[in-house]
Coordinates of N, CA and C in Angstrom, one line a residue:
N1 N 32.1 35.4 27.1 CA 31.5 34.5 26.1 C 31.2 33.2 26.8
T2 N 30.0 32.7 26.7 CA 29.6 31.5 27.4 C 29.6 30.3 26.4
G3 N 29.9 30.5 25.2 CA 30.0 29.4 24.2 C 28.6 29.1 23.6
V4 N 27.6 29.9 23.9 CA 26.3 29.7 23.4 C 26.1 30.5 22.1
T5 N 25.6 29.9 21.1 CA 25.3 30.7 19.9 C 23.8 31.0 19.8
T6 N 23.5 32.2 19.3 CA 22.1 32.6 19.3 C 21.6 32.6 17.9
G7 N 22.5 32.5 16.9 CA 22.1 32.4 15.5 C 22.7 31.2 14.8
A8 N 22.1 30.9 13.8 CA 22.6 29.7 13.0 C 22.8 30.1 11.6
S9 N 23.9 29.6 11.0 CA 24.1 29.9 9.6 C 24.0 28.5 8.9
V10 N 23.5 28.7 7.7 CA 23.3 27.5 6.9 C 24.4 27.4 5.8
S11 N 25.0 26.3 5.7 CA 26.1 26.2 4.8 C 25.5 25.9 3.4
P12 N 26.0 26.6 2.3 CA 25.5 26.3 1.0 C 25.8 24.9 0.6
V13 N 26.9 24.3 1.0 CA 27.2 22.9 0.7 C 26.1 22.0 1.4
G14 N 25.7 22.3 2.6 CA 24.7 21.5 3.3 C 23.4 21.6 2.5
I15 N 23.0 22.8 2.0 CA 21.8 22.9 1.2 C 21.9 22.0 0.0
V16 N 23.0 22.1 -0.7 CA 23.1 21.3 -2.0 C 23.0 19.8 -1.6
V17 N 23.7 19.4 -0.6 CA 23.6 18.0 -0.2 C 22.2 17.6 0.1
A18 N 21.5 18.4 0.9 CA 20.1 18.1 1.3 C 19.2 18.0 0.0
V19 N 19.4 18.9 -0.9 CA 18.6 18.9 -2.1 C 18.9 17.7 -3.0
L20 N 20.1 17.3 -3.1 CA 20.5 16.1 -3.8 C 19.9 14.8 -3.2
I21 N 19.9 14.8 -1.9 CA 19.3 13.6 -1.2 C 17.8 13.6 -1.5
Y22 N 17.1 14.7 -1.4 CA 15.7 14.7 -1.6 C 15.4 14.4 -3.1
L23 N 16.2 14.9 -4.0 CA 15.9 14.5 -5.4 C 16.2 13.1 -5.7
G24 N 17.2 12.5 -5.0 CA 17.5 11.1 -5.2 C 16.4 10.2 -4.6
A25 N 15.8 10.6 -3.5 CA 14.7 9.9 -2.9 C 13.5 10.0 -3.8
L26 N 13.2 11.1 -4.3 CA 12.1 11.3 -5.2 C 12.3 10.5 -6.5
A27 N 13.5 10.5 -7.0 CA 13.7 9.7 -8.2 C 13.6 8.2 -7.9
F28 N 14.0 7.7 -6.8 CA 13.9 6.3 -6.4 C 12.4 5.9 -6.2
G29 N 11.7 6.8 -5.6 CA 10.2 6.6 -5.4 C 9.5 6.5 -6.7
L30 N 9.8 7.4 -7.7 CA 9.2 7.3 -9.0 C 9.6 6.1 -9.8
W31 N 10.9 5.7 -9.6 CA 11.3 4.5 -10.3 C 10.6 3.3 -9.7
Q32 N 10.4 3.2 -8.4 CA 9.7 2.1 -7.8 C 8.2 2.0 -8.4
L33 N 7.6 3.2 -8.5 CA 6.2 3.2 -9.1 C 6.2 2.8 -10.5
Y34 N 7.2 3.2 -11.3 CA 7.4 2.8 -12.7 C 7.5 1.2 -12.7
R35 N 8.4 0.7 -11.9 CA 8.6 -0.8 -11.8 C 7.3 -1.5 -11.5
Q36 N 6.5 -1.0 -10.5 CA 5.3 -1.6 -10.1 C 4.3 -1.5 -11.2
G37 N 4.2 -0.4 -11.9 CA 3.3 -0.3 -13.0 C 3.6 -1.1 -14.2
T38 N 4.9 -1.4 -14.5 CA 5.2 -2.1 -15.7 C 5.5 -3.6 -15.5
T39 N 5.9 -3.9 -14.3 CA 6.2 -5.3 -14.0 C 5.4 -5.9 -12.9
G40 N 4.6 -5.1 -12.2 CA 3.8 -5.5 -11.1 C 4.6 -5.6 -9.8
Q41 N 5.9 -5.3 -9.8 CA 6.7 -5.5 -8.6 C 7.6 -4.3 -8.3
T42 N 7.6 -4.0 -7.0 CA 8.7 -3.1 -6.5 C 9.8 -4.0 -6.1
I43 N 10.9 -3.5 -5.7 CA 12.0 -4.3 -5.2 C 11.6 -5.2 -4.1
G44 N 10.8 -4.7 -3.1 CA 10.4 -5.5 -2.0 C 9.4 -6.6 -2.4
K45 N 8.5 -6.3 -3.3 CA 7.6 -7.3 -3.8 C 8.3 -8.4 -4.6
K46 N 9.3 -8.0 -5.3 CA 10.1 -9.0 -6.1 C 10.8 -10.0 -5.1
V47 N 11.3 -9.4 -4.0 CA 12.1 -10.3 -3.0 C 11.1 -11.3 -2.4
V48 N 9.9 -10.9 -2.1 CA 8.9 -11.8 -1.5 C 8.0 -12.6 -2.5
G49 N 8.2 -12.3 -3.7 CA 7.5 -13.0 -4.8 C 6.0 -12.6 -4.9
L50 N 5.7 -11.3 -4.9 CA 4.4 -10.8 -5.1 C 4.3 -9.9 -6.3
R51 N 3.1 -9.8 -6.9 CA 2.8 -8.8 -8.0 C 1.5 -8.1 -7.7
V52 N 1.4 -6.9 -8.2 CA 0.2 -6.1 -8.2 C -0.4 -6.2 -9.6
I53 N -1.6 -6.6 -9.8 CA -2.3 -6.7 -11.1 C -3.7 -6.1 -11.0
R54 N -4.2 -5.7 -12.2 CA -5.6 -5.3 -12.2 C -6.5 -6.5 -12.0
E55 N -7.6 -6.2 -11.3 CA -8.5 -7.3 -10.9 C -9.3 -7.8 -12.2
R56 N -9.6 -6.9 -13.1 CA -10.5 -7.3 -14.2 C -9.8 -8.1 -15.3
D57 N -8.5 -7.8 -15.5 CA -7.9 -8.6 -16.6 C -6.5 -9.1 -16.3
G58 N -6.0 -9.0 -15.1 CA -4.8 -9.6 -14.7 C -3.5 -8.9 -15.3
Q59 N -3.7 -7.7 -15.9 CA -2.6 -7.0 -16.5 C -2.0 -6.1 -15.5
Y60 N -0.8 -5.6 -15.7 CA -0.1 -4.6 -14.9 C -0.9 -3.3 -14.9
T61 N -0.7 -2.5 -13.8 CA -1.5 -1.3 -13.7 C -1.1 -0.1 -14.5
G62 N 0.2 -0.1 -14.8 CA 0.7 1.1 -15.5 C 1.2 2.1 -14.4
F63 N 2.0 3.1 -14.8 CA 2.6 4.0 -13.9 C 1.5 4.9 -13.2
G64 N 0.6 5.4 -14.0 CA -0.5 6.3 -13.4 C -1.3 5.6 -12.3
M65 N -1.8 4.4 -12.6 CA -2.6 3.7 -11.5 C -1.7 3.3 -10.4
A66 N -0.4 2.9 -10.6 CA 0.5 2.6 -9.5 C 0.6 3.8 -8.6
F67 N 0.7 5.0 -9.2 CA 0.8 6.3 -8.4 C -0.5 6.5 -7.7
V68 N -1.6 6.3 -8.3 CA -2.9 6.5 -7.6 C -3.1 5.5 -6.5
R69 N -2.7 4.3 -6.7 CA -2.8 3.2 -5.7 C -1.9 3.6 -4.5
S70 N -0.7 4.2 -4.8 CA 0.2 4.6 -3.7 C -0.5 5.7 -2.9
L71 N -1.1 6.7 -3.5 CA -1.9 7.7 -2.8 C -3.0 7.2 -2.1
A72 N -3.7 6.2 -2.6 CA -4.9 5.6 -2.0 C -4.5 4.9 -0.7
H73 N -3.3 4.5 -0.5 CA -2.9 3.9 0.8 C -3.1 4.8 2.0
I74 N -3.4 6.1 1.7 CA -3.8 7.0 2.8 C -5.1 6.5 3.4
L75 N -6.0 5.9 2.6 CA -7.2 5.3 3.1 C -7.0 4.2 4.1
D76 N -5.9 3.4 3.8 CA -5.6 2.3 4.7 C -5.1 2.8 6.0
A77 N -4.5 4.0 6.1 CA -4.0 4.5 7.3 C -5.0 5.2 8.1
L78 N -6.0 5.8 7.5 CA -7.0 6.7 8.2 C -7.7 6.0 9.4
P79 N -8.3 4.8 9.3 CA -9.0 4.2 10.4 C -8.0 3.4 11.3
C80 N -7.0 4.1 11.9 CA -6.0 3.4 12.8 C -5.3 2.3 12.1
Y81 N -5.0 2.5 10.8 CA -4.2 1.6 10.0 C -4.9 0.2 9.8
V82 N -6.2 0.2 10.0 CA -6.9 -1.1 9.8 C -6.9 -1.5 8.4
G83 N -6.9 -0.6 7.4 CA -6.9 -0.9 6.0 C -5.7 -1.8 5.6
F84 N -4.6 -1.7 6.3 CA -3.4 -2.5 6.0 C -3.6 -3.9 6.5
L85 N -4.5 -4.1 7.5 CA -4.8 -5.4 8.1 C -6.0 -6.1 7.4
W86 N -6.7 -5.3 6.6 CA -7.9 -5.8 6.0 C -7.7 -7.1 5.2
P87 N -6.6 -7.3 4.5 CA -6.4 -8.5 3.7 C -6.4 -9.8 4.6
I88 N -6.2 -9.7 5.9 CA -6.2 -10.9 6.7 C -7.6 -11.6 6.6
W89 N -8.7 -10.8 6.6 CA -10.0 -11.4 6.6 C -10.8 -11.2 5.3
D90 N -10.3 -10.4 4.4 CA -11.0 -10.1 3.2 C -10.8 -11.4 2.2
V91 N -11.9 -11.7 1.5 CA -11.9 -12.8 0.6 C -10.9 -12.7 -0.5
K92 N -10.8 -11.5 -1.0 CA -9.8 -11.2 -2.1 C -8.5 -10.8 -1.6
K93 N -8.3 -10.7 -0.3 CA -7.0 -10.3 0.3 C -6.6 -8.9 -0.1
Q94 N -7.6 -7.9 -0.2 CA -7.3 -6.6 -0.7 C -7.3 -5.6 0.5
T95 N -6.4 -4.6 0.4 CA -6.5 -3.4 1.2 C -7.5 -2.5 0.7
F96 N -7.8 -1.4 1.5 CA -8.8 -0.4 1.0 C -8.3 0.2 -0.4
A97 N -7.0 0.4 -0.4 CA -6.4 1.0 -1.7 C -6.6 0.1 -2.9
D98 N -6.5 -1.2 -2.6 CA -6.7 -2.2 -3.7 C -8.2 -2.2 -4.1
K99 N -9.1 -2.1 -3.2 CA -10.5 -2.1 -3.5 C -10.8 -0.8 -4.4
V100 N -10.3 0.3 -4.0 CA -10.6 1.6 -4.7 C -10.0 1.5 -6.1
C101 N -8.8 1.0 -6.2 CA -8.1 0.9 -7.5 C -8.4 -0.4 -8.3
A102 N -9.2 -1.3 -7.8 CA -9.5 -2.5 -8.4 C -8.3 -3.3 -8.8
T103 N -7.4 -3.5 -7.8 CA -6.2 -4.2 -8.0 C -6.1 -5.4 -7.0
V104 N -5.3 -6.4 -7.3 CA -5.1 -7.5 -6.3 C -3.6 -7.7 -6.3
V105 N -3.1 -8.2 -5.2 CA -1.7 -8.7 -5.0 C -1.7 -10.2 -5.1
V106 N -0.9 -10.7 -6.0 CA -0.9 -12.2 -6.1 C 0.5 -12.7 -6.0
K107 N 0.6 -14.0 -5.6 CA 1.9 -14.6 -5.6 C 2.5 -14.8 -7.0
D108 N 3.8 -14.5 -7.1 CA 4.4 -14.6 -8.4 C 4.6 -16.0 -8.9

């Protein structure tokens, strides 16, 4: 016996712990989207004093649009992450996701 194992067994406790961690992360992510949709702020945005609002009327986006905006950040990443830098030179300081969702990030 050389001490090398050729097979692996998965512990049921390990599976339960992993599932609980994934469910906790999912719940936290959904809660963050809920916060952003109803208050304009995630925890991070609150710390730095920013809010996400609709461009047309200045109201909060709601959970659904906060979710869509989160998905739209894929567009920011596609062209070598340039979309995340776009606010540096954009007049309205919007990322590509903000432009698609008609949102702006403002100081609180």
